[in-house]
Amino acid sequence: MSEWRYWLNEQRGTLMGLAIFLLMFGVYIANHPAGLTVNVAQTAANKGVLLAFIAMAQAMVVITAGIDLSVGMIFVLTNCIASWIVVGTPMQTALGLAGVLLAGTICGAINGLLVIYGRLQPIVATIATGAIYFGLALLLRPFPGGSVNEDLADALTGRLFGTIPSSLVGLLGIVLLVWLPFRSSEIGRAAYAAGSSEAAAFMSGVPIRRAKLAAYTLAGLLAGMGGLFLTFFTYTGEAAYASGSGYTLWSIAAVVLGGVSLYGGRGSAVGAIFGAFAARTTGDMLFVFDVDPLWQPLLQGIVLLIAISIGAIGLLRVRNRLDWFQ
Amino acid sequence: MTEATENKMSFRARLPAPFRHVDPAVLIAFGCILLLLLLGSLYSSNFLSPEYLLQQLKVASFLGVIAAGMMLVILLGQIDLSVPWVMTMGAMMACAAAGSGSIGTILAIPFGIFCGMVFGLLNGFGVAYMRIPSMIVTLATNVVVQGLMVLYTGGFSPQDSAPKAMRWLATGFIIPGVPNAILVWAAVSAAMVFLLMRTTFGRAVYGIGNSERAAYLSGIDTRRVIMIAFAVSGTLSAFGGVLLAGYASKAAQAMGDAYLLPSIAAVVLGGTSILGGRGSYLGTVAGVILITLLQSILSVMQMPEAGRQIVYGFVIIAMLLLYGRAPANQ
């Protein structure tokens, strides 16, 4: 096989995610009364970017065969922090930004330390830390409120040169700054190795602990960026439990739609981004098809159920029944 | 065998006979319950009164019924995230049936529970026969059930008050002084212990949790066992919802949201391994009581919701660090 076919095989999940998204977005745009206008693209991008950040965060951890059920709560917590400190003069705003991102990073690092050095199962450990993060968010914002530097917020949720949604540019920047260096580094490859076979990776001297810690920490950072963007969209902070748990659940869905294997070692954060956009498009589609809003959660659930069932098609190719129990 | 486990065994060998075979995790959980009661009694003398303790057991019984199903699934090494809305559906459908006429009133409780079983079977089919990770299947089912319930409550005017039979089941008294909910929990517990310890199904559950391949090769129909376990979990979630609706005397949106994390936490704090294959039902009972007492003490202290969430998270992490850790060597 030539080089590019290896590459294609490696990227299969990501390309699947891209295909699902393009298909759904195509159907959406074809039926949209206004068609593909700058406004439609901007709204779609702004809604998609929030989930995309959380999905990237989830993908980081899932690649190491872990799971982070606290991403939604880190998202809510950083939203509440941002609504306090990302205000004032440019200097104060910059410090505030740094503070918010640091808070997200610390939350992620705590998860990582508990899972790696505390040797706790990721599912239960992050459920518990999620409760703590949500409690802290409630302490900061018992009632919705606060404000944010509006110039910065408008710049990041508006358009560049009148056409390109700047939130998309921001997301692309984060992919280039965080994801690509991570993936091509030794740590990133170790994260994949830990996800596909931790025992084998450990015995070959791969630094799995450092890799997993980096993955959880970066997940916290990315979730913090999501929380920051939420503040830019809403101008307020709100400790909403439903929002936090909803984002956690949809981040897992986005990761699956984006072709990241929940068993670890396969897929990419880019795929998760496409998965997030696809998940968001299901909601938008119901709008253009003029479906009663009451039907929206049910249809979203059915789309999700169908999407994950497609993943089961591989079963038809199984020759030996023992292959089921990988 | 590592040195650490040898030490642990010799420590257990020195215990008096009845305790020798008890899981250390269960002992720690019961120890923590006593500690909580002690702390509570320092705060208020009512804590040790029989009325208070019975009230706590009554509140614990809703969580206990749900955790029993969750434990079965966790023993398989799987997880059921569809608890919140399957539970809400059980409550809503039972109330809806009661509102539909006299036959409906009689069938209200079985109908609510039946709906839970249907979605439990759907979960089980996805996990066992389609080999989709349980976290994903149950997540999707949860969204689907939520969609159905939003449609039901928004599209039609729902009957949401619980009929007499449901209220009696949760708050009535067959034995004077002991609320029926506790008896229901005791009955479910007895059935679970019988199922896990005395039936081939129960042994198969432990076997699959340890190694599904090995269980399959030794002739167990692993797919059927997994599907039945999920069906039981769905059934018990809906049953918990019916009980809770009887207790609150109505069904409400999102009434199950507060039960997902406690049901997982109760099972894990009771010493059941989240990876499956290990754990005793007694531990789950201890976990349920422990969590209920913790929540009760925090509410008696009038701790605001924020503080409660934080303390709750810290306690779970502390207890997991105490005995829920994975083995040290890779």
XYZ file of C-alpha atoms in Angstrom:
656
model
C 0.000 0.000 0.000
C 1.228 3.444 -0.783
C 1.699 6.073 1.903
C -1.576 7.929 1.374
C -3.661 4.801 1.818
C -2.246 4.330 5.306
C -3.072 7.938 6.000
C -6.618 7.447 4.668
C -7.152 4.398 6.867
C -5.911 6.309 9.895
C -8.258 9.204 9.163
C -11.293 7.042 8.403
C -13.201 8.097 11.520
C -12.503 11.777 10.966
C -13.560 11.562 7.318
C -16.751 9.752 8.363
C -17.493 12.622 10.732
C -16.853 15.131 7.958
C -19.134 13.194 5.592
C -21.976 13.024 8.128
C -21.668 16.740 8.784
C -21.520 17.720 5.095
C -24.526 15.540 4.305
C -26.614 17.029 7.105
C -25.478 20.583 6.484
C -26.193 20.153 2.772
C -29.749 19.023 3.470
C -30.142 21.895 5.919
C -28.904 24.576 3.511
C -30.871 23.147 0.563
C -34.074 23.566 2.546
C -33.238 26.868 4.202
C -35.435 29.657 2.843
C -32.478 32.056 2.634
C -29.954 29.514 1.338
C -26.285 29.768 2.259
C -25.968 33.395 3.276
C -23.345 34.969 5.491
C -25.875 35.343 8.296
C -26.952 31.713 8.223
C -23.336 30.572 8.248
C -22.501 32.878 11.146
C -25.392 31.647 13.293
C -24.627 28.020 12.523
C -20.928 28.544 13.278
C -21.552 30.321 16.567
C -23.881 27.592 17.794
C -21.587 24.828 16.603
C -18.356 26.252 18.027
C -19.542 25.959 21.658
C -20.175 22.241 21.371
C -17.072 21.850 19.210
C -14.823 23.015 22.056
C -16.423 20.602 24.496
C -16.267 17.791 21.951
C -12.550 18.436 21.365
C -12.006 18.293 25.113
C -13.889 15.010 25.338
C -11.990 13.593 22.340
C -8.619 14.268 24.030
C -9.593 12.087 26.974
C -11.468 9.446 24.988
C -8.383 8.872 22.809
C -6.563 7.672 25.947
C -9.497 5.270 26.562
C -10.792 7.436 29.408
C -13.932 9.503 29.711
C -14.514 12.924 31.243
C -18.037 13.399 32.561
C -17.086 16.765 34.079
C -16.394 18.695 30.837
C -19.869 20.240 30.870
C -19.398 21.381 34.470
C -15.944 22.869 33.735
C -17.681 24.679 30.877
C -20.331 26.076 33.255
C -17.761 26.960 35.931
C -15.475 28.848 33.524
C -18.531 30.637 32.134
C -19.317 31.860 35.655
C -15.697 32.851 36.327
C -15.486 34.715 33.014
C -18.616 36.681 33.816
C -16.737 38.100 36.843
C -13.234 38.762 35.589
C -13.218 39.241 31.800
C -14.146 42.921 32.070
C -12.579 46.376 32.215
C -9.557 47.789 30.444
C -7.738 45.709 27.811
C -5.082 44.865 30.380
C -7.626 43.690 32.958
C -9.471 41.741 30.271
C -6.284 40.002 29.202
C -5.537 39.026 32.793
C -9.119 37.832 33.148
C -8.801 35.681 30.030
C -5.644 34.121 31.407
C -7.389 33.507 34.715
C -10.340 31.741 33.091
C -8.125 29.510 30.971
C -5.951 28.723 33.979
C -9.025 27.732 35.980
C -10.127 25.348 33.228
C -6.632 23.878 33.038
C -6.499 23.324 36.783
C -9.872 21.550 36.729
C -8.614 19.254 33.977
C -5.342 18.627 35.796
C -7.225 17.634 38.971
C -9.201 15.078 36.963
C -5.989 13.760 35.463
C -4.199 13.494 38.814
C -7.142 11.644 40.376
C -7.366 9.191 37.501
C -3.634 8.581 37.061
C -2.091 8.899 40.505
C -5.285 8.330 42.525
C -5.943 5.276 40.315
C -9.692 5.969 40.238
C -11.978 4.941 37.415
C -12.474 7.964 35.110
C -16.282 7.597 35.057
C -16.835 7.899 38.797
C -13.924 10.254 39.482
C -15.145 12.812 36.944
C -18.754 12.473 38.091
C -17.564 13.490 41.553
C -15.294 16.324 40.390
C -18.131 17.486 38.129
C -20.322 17.897 41.225
C -17.569 19.961 42.871
C -17.082 22.186 39.811
C -20.816 22.742 39.541
C -20.980 23.612 43.245
C -18.224 26.194 42.778
C -20.104 27.640 39.797
C -23.213 27.952 41.962
C -21.173 29.738 44.645
C -19.975 32.254 42.048
C -23.335 32.797 40.392
C -26.275 31.812 42.582
C -28.346 33.858 40.111
C -27.564 34.467 36.427
C -25.757 37.749 35.904
C -22.411 39.414 35.387
C -20.948 40.931 32.298
C -18.075 40.600 29.865
C -15.876 42.902 27.800
C -18.377 43.533 25.014
C -15.911 44.772 22.378
C -13.951 41.551 22.643
C -17.140 39.484 22.735
C -18.547 41.147 19.618
C -15.242 40.770 17.799
C -15.105 37.039 18.512
C -18.744 36.296 17.688
C -18.980 38.598 14.665
C -17.469 38.346 11.199
C -14.027 38.910 9.772
C -13.946 41.006 6.566
C -17.735 40.887 6.601
C -17.936 37.268 5.515
C -15.992 34.760 7.609
C -17.510 33.946 11.042
C -14.762 34.885 13.479
C -15.747 32.152 15.953
C -14.774 29.624 13.267
C -11.433 31.377 12.833
C -10.945 31.186 16.572
C -11.712 27.470 16.556
C -9.309 26.907 13.666
C -6.648 28.827 15.568
C -7.117 26.575 18.601
C -6.883 23.457 16.416
C -3.592 24.745 14.982
C -2.255 25.908 18.349
C -3.367 23.062 20.622
C -4.452 19.965 18.751
C -1.889 19.708 15.923
C 1.192 20.240 18.142
C -0.266 17.762 20.656
C -0.934 15.095 18.052
C 2.463 15.296 16.430
C 4.387 15.396 19.708
C 5.779 12.435 21.601
C 3.158 12.964 24.305
C 0.343 12.895 21.783
C 1.538 9.659 20.219
C 1.866 8.227 23.704
C -1.765 9.194 24.350
C -2.848 7.178 21.306
C -0.635 4.297 22.404
C -2.104 4.346 25.918
C -5.576 4.282 24.401
C -5.037 1.361 22.072
C -3.191 -0.852 24.511
C -2.093 0.531 27.832
C -0.215 -2.587 28.932
C 1.740 -2.840 25.676
C 2.514 0.882 25.723
C 3.702 0.673 29.342
C 5.985 -2.247 28.595
C 7.516 -0.481 25.607
C 8.484 2.402 27.843
C 5.954 4.890 26.452
C 5.348 7.717 28.954
C 1.646 6.889 29.385
C 1.220 8.725 32.675
C 2.509 12.006 31.307
C 0.441 11.511 28.153
C -2.789 10.868 30.053
C -2.167 13.774 32.407
C -1.564 16.038 29.387
C -4.777 14.802 27.754
C -6.946 15.491 30.827
C -5.283 18.870 31.420
C -5.728 19.987 27.814
C -9.337 18.802 27.986
C -9.859 21.161 30.929
C -8.240 23.985 28.968
C -10.463 23.357 25.935
C -13.601 23.142 28.077
C -12.519 26.444 29.642
C -12.274 27.990 26.174
C -15.800 26.745 25.516
C -16.978 28.430 28.720
C -15.251 31.630 27.656
C -17.016 31.561 24.293
C -20.344 30.955 25.997
C -19.764 34.143 27.989
C -19.002 36.000 24.762
C -22.307 34.831 23.271
C -24.539 35.457 26.262
C -22.719 38.325 28.058
C -23.662 36.630 31.338
C -22.669 33.817 33.635
C -25.180 31.205 34.709
C -24.739 28.070 36.818
C -27.279 25.911 34.983
C -27.145 22.225 35.864
C -29.148 21.177 32.807
C -26.786 23.041 30.518
C -23.706 21.417 32.048
C -25.022 17.866 31.957
C -26.494 18.446 28.490
C -23.139 19.553 27.099
C -21.411 16.575 28.712
C -23.859 14.154 27.126
C -23.760 15.802 23.707
C -19.951 15.922 23.815
C -19.933 12.125 24.031
C -22.431 11.963 21.175
C -20.315 14.359 19.093
C -17.205 12.307 19.721
C -18.988 9.171 18.517
C -20.438 10.893 15.452
C -16.948 12.219 14.719
C -15.478 8.736 14.539
C -13.505 8.683 17.795
C -13.591 5.167 19.262
C -14.818 5.066 22.859
C -12.419 2.171 23.400
C -9.561 4.605 22.797
C -6.677 4.910 20.399
C -8.679 5.894 17.315
C -9.994 9.129 15.896
C -9.051 12.777 16.230
C -10.251 15.985 17.807
C -10.915 17.320 14.305
C -13.394 14.493 13.794
C -15.035 15.431 17.099
C -15.454 18.994 15.804
C -17.298 17.697 12.733
C -19.351 15.486 15.021
C -20.268 18.513 17.126
C -21.332 20.496 14.060
C -23.363 17.520 12.822
C -25.076 17.196 16.211
C -25.950 20.880 16.147
C -27.268 20.665 12.589
C -29.892 18.092 13.647
C -31.486 20.787 15.793
C -31.354 23.348 12.980
C -32.818 20.930 10.439
C -36.010 20.597 12.444
C -36.338 24.351 12.205
C -36.127 24.480 8.413
C -38.483 21.538 8.032
C -40.899 23.458 10.209
C -41.237 20.687 12.757
C -43.151 21.459 15.945
C -40.515 22.393 18.571
C -42.054 19.778 20.864
C -40.777 17.080 18.531
C -37.222 18.372 18.598
C -35.757 16.359 21.508
C -37.376 13.143 20.269
C -36.122 13.549 16.688
C -32.648 14.466 17.931
C -32.631 11.312 20.015
C -33.735 9.185 17.082
C -31.042 10.691 14.834
C -28.500 9.898 17.550
C -29.804 6.326 17.880
C -29.597 5.787 14.097
C -26.120 7.324 13.882
C -24.716 5.026 16.547
C -26.446 1.989 15.055
C -24.548 2.619 11.812
C -21.413 1.932 13.795
C -22.722 -1.573 14.448
C -22.654 -2.466 10.732
C -19.108 -3.742 11.220
C -20.681 -6.712 13.033
C -21.886 -8.098 9.716
C -18.274 -8.548 8.668
C -17.284 -10.503 11.760
C -16.269 -14.052 10.818
C -15.460 -15.401 14.268
C -17.898 -14.776 17.081
C -15.034 -14.336 19.539
C -14.192 -11.093 17.757
C -17.233 -9.591 19.453
C -15.477 -9.562 22.783
C -12.521 -7.347 22.016
C -0.168 -12.261 44.369
C 1.272 -9.015 45.675
C 2.418 -8.386 49.186
C -0.420 -5.943 49.828
C -3.186 -8.475 49.228
C -1.431 -11.021 51.437
C -1.372 -8.506 54.250
C -5.034 -7.780 53.731
C -5.894 -11.480 53.867
C -3.981 -12.064 57.043
C -5.778 -9.110 58.568
C -9.087 -10.596 57.531
C -8.113 -14.003 58.847
C -7.691 -12.471 62.310
C -11.281 -11.129 62.310
C -14.042 -13.014 64.142
C -15.682 -15.693 62.003
C -18.824 -13.874 60.765
C -16.764 -10.962 59.424
C -14.099 -13.036 57.754
C -15.942 -13.413 54.472
C -17.290 -9.869 54.320
C -15.832 -7.582 51.700
C -13.646 -4.945 53.436
C -15.326 -2.274 51.303
C -18.695 -3.176 52.816
C -17.242 -2.914 56.327
C -15.779 0.522 55.558
C -19.096 1.676 54.095
C -20.991 0.580 57.203
C -18.294 2.200 59.339
C -18.842 5.470 57.496
C -22.601 5.176 58.085
C -21.976 4.881 61.835
C -19.598 7.843 61.659
C -22.218 9.951 59.871
C -24.856 9.008 62.452
C -22.437 9.961 65.216
C -21.664 13.319 63.595
C -25.371 13.896 63.054
C -26.215 13.104 66.661
C -23.657 15.669 67.834
C -25.509 18.209 65.718
C -29.028 17.255 66.756
C -30.292 14.660 69.234
C -33.156 13.701 66.870
C -30.703 11.858 64.651
C -30.810 8.611 66.584
C -34.576 8.545 67.094
C -36.423 5.627 65.424
C -38.727 8.053 63.575
C -35.797 9.822 61.949
C -34.049 6.605 61.011
C -37.233 5.112 59.520
C -37.806 8.322 57.584
C -34.265 8.039 56.219
C -34.836 4.432 55.190
C -38.046 5.460 53.444
C -36.230 8.144 51.433
C -33.404 5.687 50.769
C -35.792 3.076 49.383
C -36.387 4.960 46.091
C -32.662 5.181 45.481
C -32.260 1.601 46.731
C -34.657 0.152 44.148
C -32.901 2.010 41.323
C -29.406 1.162 42.582
C -30.327 -2.542 42.620
C -30.834 -2.438 38.852
C -27.787 -0.259 38.328
C -25.670 -2.741 40.285
C -26.682 -5.609 38.011
C -25.538 -3.607 34.983
C -22.307 -2.431 36.618
C -21.499 -6.028 37.619
C -21.464 -6.778 33.887
C -18.914 -4.002 33.403
C -21.517 -1.818 31.703
C -23.373 1.316 32.786
C -26.958 2.558 32.453
C -27.177 6.300 31.832
C -30.852 6.164 30.857
C -31.981 6.080 34.506
C -33.152 9.734 34.773
C -35.776 9.713 32.062
C -36.765 6.047 32.266
C -37.556 6.813 35.892
C -39.523 9.933 34.963
C -41.323 7.945 32.271
C -42.329 5.260 34.766
C -43.850 7.914 37.003
C -45.574 9.806 34.193
C -46.951 6.737 32.433
C -48.317 5.290 35.667
C -50.105 8.577 36.390
C -51.300 8.757 32.780
C -52.747 5.248 32.946
C -54.527 6.109 36.169
C -56.102 9.097 34.468
C -57.498 7.060 31.608
C -60.308 5.251 33.423
C -61.075 2.578 35.975
C -59.125 -0.220 34.225
C -56.246 2.215 33.887
C -56.270 2.866 37.614
C -55.864 -0.826 38.323
C -53.112 -1.207 35.729
C -51.335 2.091 36.545
C -48.388 0.642 38.474
C -47.774 -2.372 36.199
C -48.078 -0.159 33.111
C -45.484 2.348 34.361
C -43.076 -0.462 35.189
C -43.757 -2.175 31.853
C -42.724 0.982 29.952
C -39.406 0.913 31.804
C -38.904 -2.719 30.842
C -39.471 -1.945 27.158
C -36.725 0.660 27.103
C -34.494 -1.545 29.234
C -34.870 -4.266 26.588
C -34.002 -1.716 23.895
C -30.822 -0.795 25.809
C -29.978 -4.442 26.256
C -30.535 -5.220 22.587
C -28.194 -2.411 21.551
C -25.476 -3.438 23.989
C -25.716 -7.212 23.683
C -26.664 -7.868 20.089
C -25.420 -4.750 18.308
C -22.260 -4.481 20.426
C -22.568 -0.716 20.876
C -20.910 0.578 24.072
C -23.525 0.762 26.823
C -22.633 4.359 27.649
C -23.689 5.409 24.146
C -26.827 3.274 23.822
C -28.257 4.284 27.169
C -27.348 7.912 26.520
C -29.303 7.836 23.264
C -32.246 6.031 24.879
C -32.289 8.678 27.581
C -32.613 11.415 24.944
C -35.320 9.454 23.090
C -37.366 8.883 26.258
C -36.918 12.527 27.210
C -38.189 13.478 23.749
C -41.225 11.233 24.151
C -42.024 12.692 27.550
C -41.584 16.298 26.367
C -43.943 15.488 23.518
C -46.411 13.855 25.895
C -46.462 16.597 28.513
C -46.339 19.433 25.992
C -48.641 18.048 23.362
C -51.458 16.801 25.561
C -52.613 17.941 28.943
C -51.127 15.306 31.217
C -52.565 13.721 34.285
C -49.713 14.163 36.728
C -51.172 13.403 40.126
C -50.521 9.953 41.487
C -53.494 7.642 42.142
C -54.251 6.289 45.610
C -52.584 2.929 45.001
C -49.250 4.568 44.204
C -49.419 6.806 47.247
C -50.248 3.811 49.401
C -47.325 1.838 47.977
C -44.881 4.600 48.876
C -46.280 6.066 52.071
C -48.905 3.653 53.433
C -48.411 1.154 56.258
C -48.987 -2.609 56.228
C -46.898 -3.077 59.343
C -47.638 -0.229 61.760
C -44.749 2.226 61.875
C -42.899 0.824 58.892
C -43.677 2.635 55.606
C -44.476 0.339 52.695
C -41.653 1.802 50.601
C -39.170 0.147 52.975
C -40.949 -3.189 52.567
C -40.835 -2.796 48.793
C -37.103 -2.120 48.974
C -36.641 -5.135 51.241
C -38.557 -7.324 48.790
C -36.509 -6.061 45.831
C -33.339 -6.640 47.858
C -34.327 -10.189 48.768
C -35.051 -10.899 45.102
C -31.699 -9.430 44.080
C -29.747 -11.464 46.626
C -31.549 -14.600 45.471
C -30.903 -13.723 41.820
C -27.201 -13.029 42.337
C -26.345 -15.825 44.750
C -28.699 -18.701 43.950
C -29.418 -18.646 40.228
C -27.331 -19.524 37.178
C -28.257 -16.106 35.838
C -26.548 -14.426 38.802
C -23.404 -16.512 38.459
C -23.376 -15.728 34.720
C -23.520 -12.004 35.515
C -20.384 -12.262 37.657
C -18.744 -14.459 35.036
C -19.411 -12.044 32.199
C -18.168 -9.150 34.326
C -14.873 -10.926 34.840
C -14.360 -12.086 31.283
C -17.047 -12.068 28.657
C -14.926 -14.182 26.322
C -14.426 -16.859 28.941
C -18.122 -16.831 29.842
C -19.078 -17.195 26.185
C -16.620 -20.038 25.673
C -17.984 -21.875 28.691
C -21.370 -22.012 27.057
C -23.196 -19.081 28.635
C -25.565 -17.255 26.304
C -23.852 -13.980 27.219
C -25.995 -11.841 24.943
C -29.226 -12.984 26.530
C -27.867 -12.460 30.044
C -26.760 -8.908 29.188
C -30.099 -8.077 27.604
C -32.036 -9.383 30.610
C -29.807 -7.417 32.993
C -30.530 -4.171 31.154
C -34.232 -5.016 31.104
C -34.155 -5.502 34.885
C -32.350 -2.192 35.286
C -34.952 -0.375 33.169
C -37.774 -2.073 35.057
C -36.371 -1.128 38.448
C -35.668 2.468 37.327
C -39.295 2.851 36.293
C -40.396 1.177 39.538
C -38.310 3.697 41.477
C -40.050 6.443 39.525
C -43.479 5.018 40.367
C -42.544 4.910 44.063
C -41.180 8.458 43.984
C -44.311 9.728 42.243
C -46.375 8.032 44.951
C -44.251 9.697 47.632
C -44.418 13.165 46.040
C -48.018 12.383 44.942
C -47.254 13.639 41.437
C -44.998 13.104 38.446
C -42.852 15.990 37.214
C -40.408 16.769 34.416
C -36.786 15.974 35.224
C -37.697 14.331 38.549
C -35.175 11.585 37.769
C -32.179 13.851 37.109
C -31.124 13.838 40.742
C -30.949 10.025 40.830
C -28.399 9.123 38.155
C -25.204 10.057 39.961
C -26.301 8.829 43.402
C -27.309 5.452 41.953
C -23.874 4.978 40.367
C -22.113 6.362 43.433
C -24.069 4.082 45.786
C -23.071 0.983 43.826
C -19.421 2.018 43.594
C -19.151 3.152 47.221
C -20.608 -0.228 48.162
C -17.492 -1.875 46.816
C -18.722 -3.031 43.399
C -15.979 -2.679 40.819
C -16.963 -0.328 38.007
C -15.126 -2.710 35.672
C -17.541 -5.465 36.599
C -17.320 -8.926 38.067
C -16.829 -8.012 41.716
C -19.196 -6.740 44.383
C -21.811 -7.779 46.901
C -25.402 -6.608 47.154
C -24.958 -5.817 50.856
C -22.421 -3.199 49.808
C -24.954 -1.532 47.527
C -27.435 -1.333 50.408
C -24.696 0.270 52.525
C -23.882 2.701 49.718
C -27.526 3.730 49.354
C -27.922 4.360 53.087
C -24.610 6.206 53.199
C -25.563 8.590 50.397
C -29.051 9.197 51.760
C -27.670 9.983 55.227
C -25.080 12.326 53.758
C -27.726 14.203 51.784
C -29.962 14.341 54.830
C -27.257 15.707 57.130
C -26.318 18.380 54.613
C -29.941 19.448 54.312
C -30.460 19.429 58.093
C -27.423 21.699 58.386
C -29.203 23.973 55.875
C -26.189 23.884 53.631
C -26.990 25.713 50.379
C -27.100 23.671 47.168
C -23.610 24.839 46.131
C -21.997 23.615 49.343
C -23.928 20.361 49.150
C -22.622 19.588 45.670
C -19.045 20.349 46.746
C -19.187 18.251 49.916
C -20.896 15.456 48.014
C -18.131 15.402 45.413
C -15.369 15.499 48.023
C -16.904 12.659 50.046
C -17.212 10.419 46.992
C -13.605 11.101 45.978
C -12.345 10.572 49.517
C -14.161 7.257 49.846
C -12.999 6.106 46.426
C -9.414 6.960 47.358
C -9.946 4.971 50.539
C -10.963 1.748 48.837
C -12.073 2.209 45.227
C -8.608 2.286 43.716
C -7.446 0.168 40.801
C -4.519 -2.231 41.365
C -1.144 -0.505 41.432
C 0.866 -2.467 38.899
C 0.082 -2.232 35.223
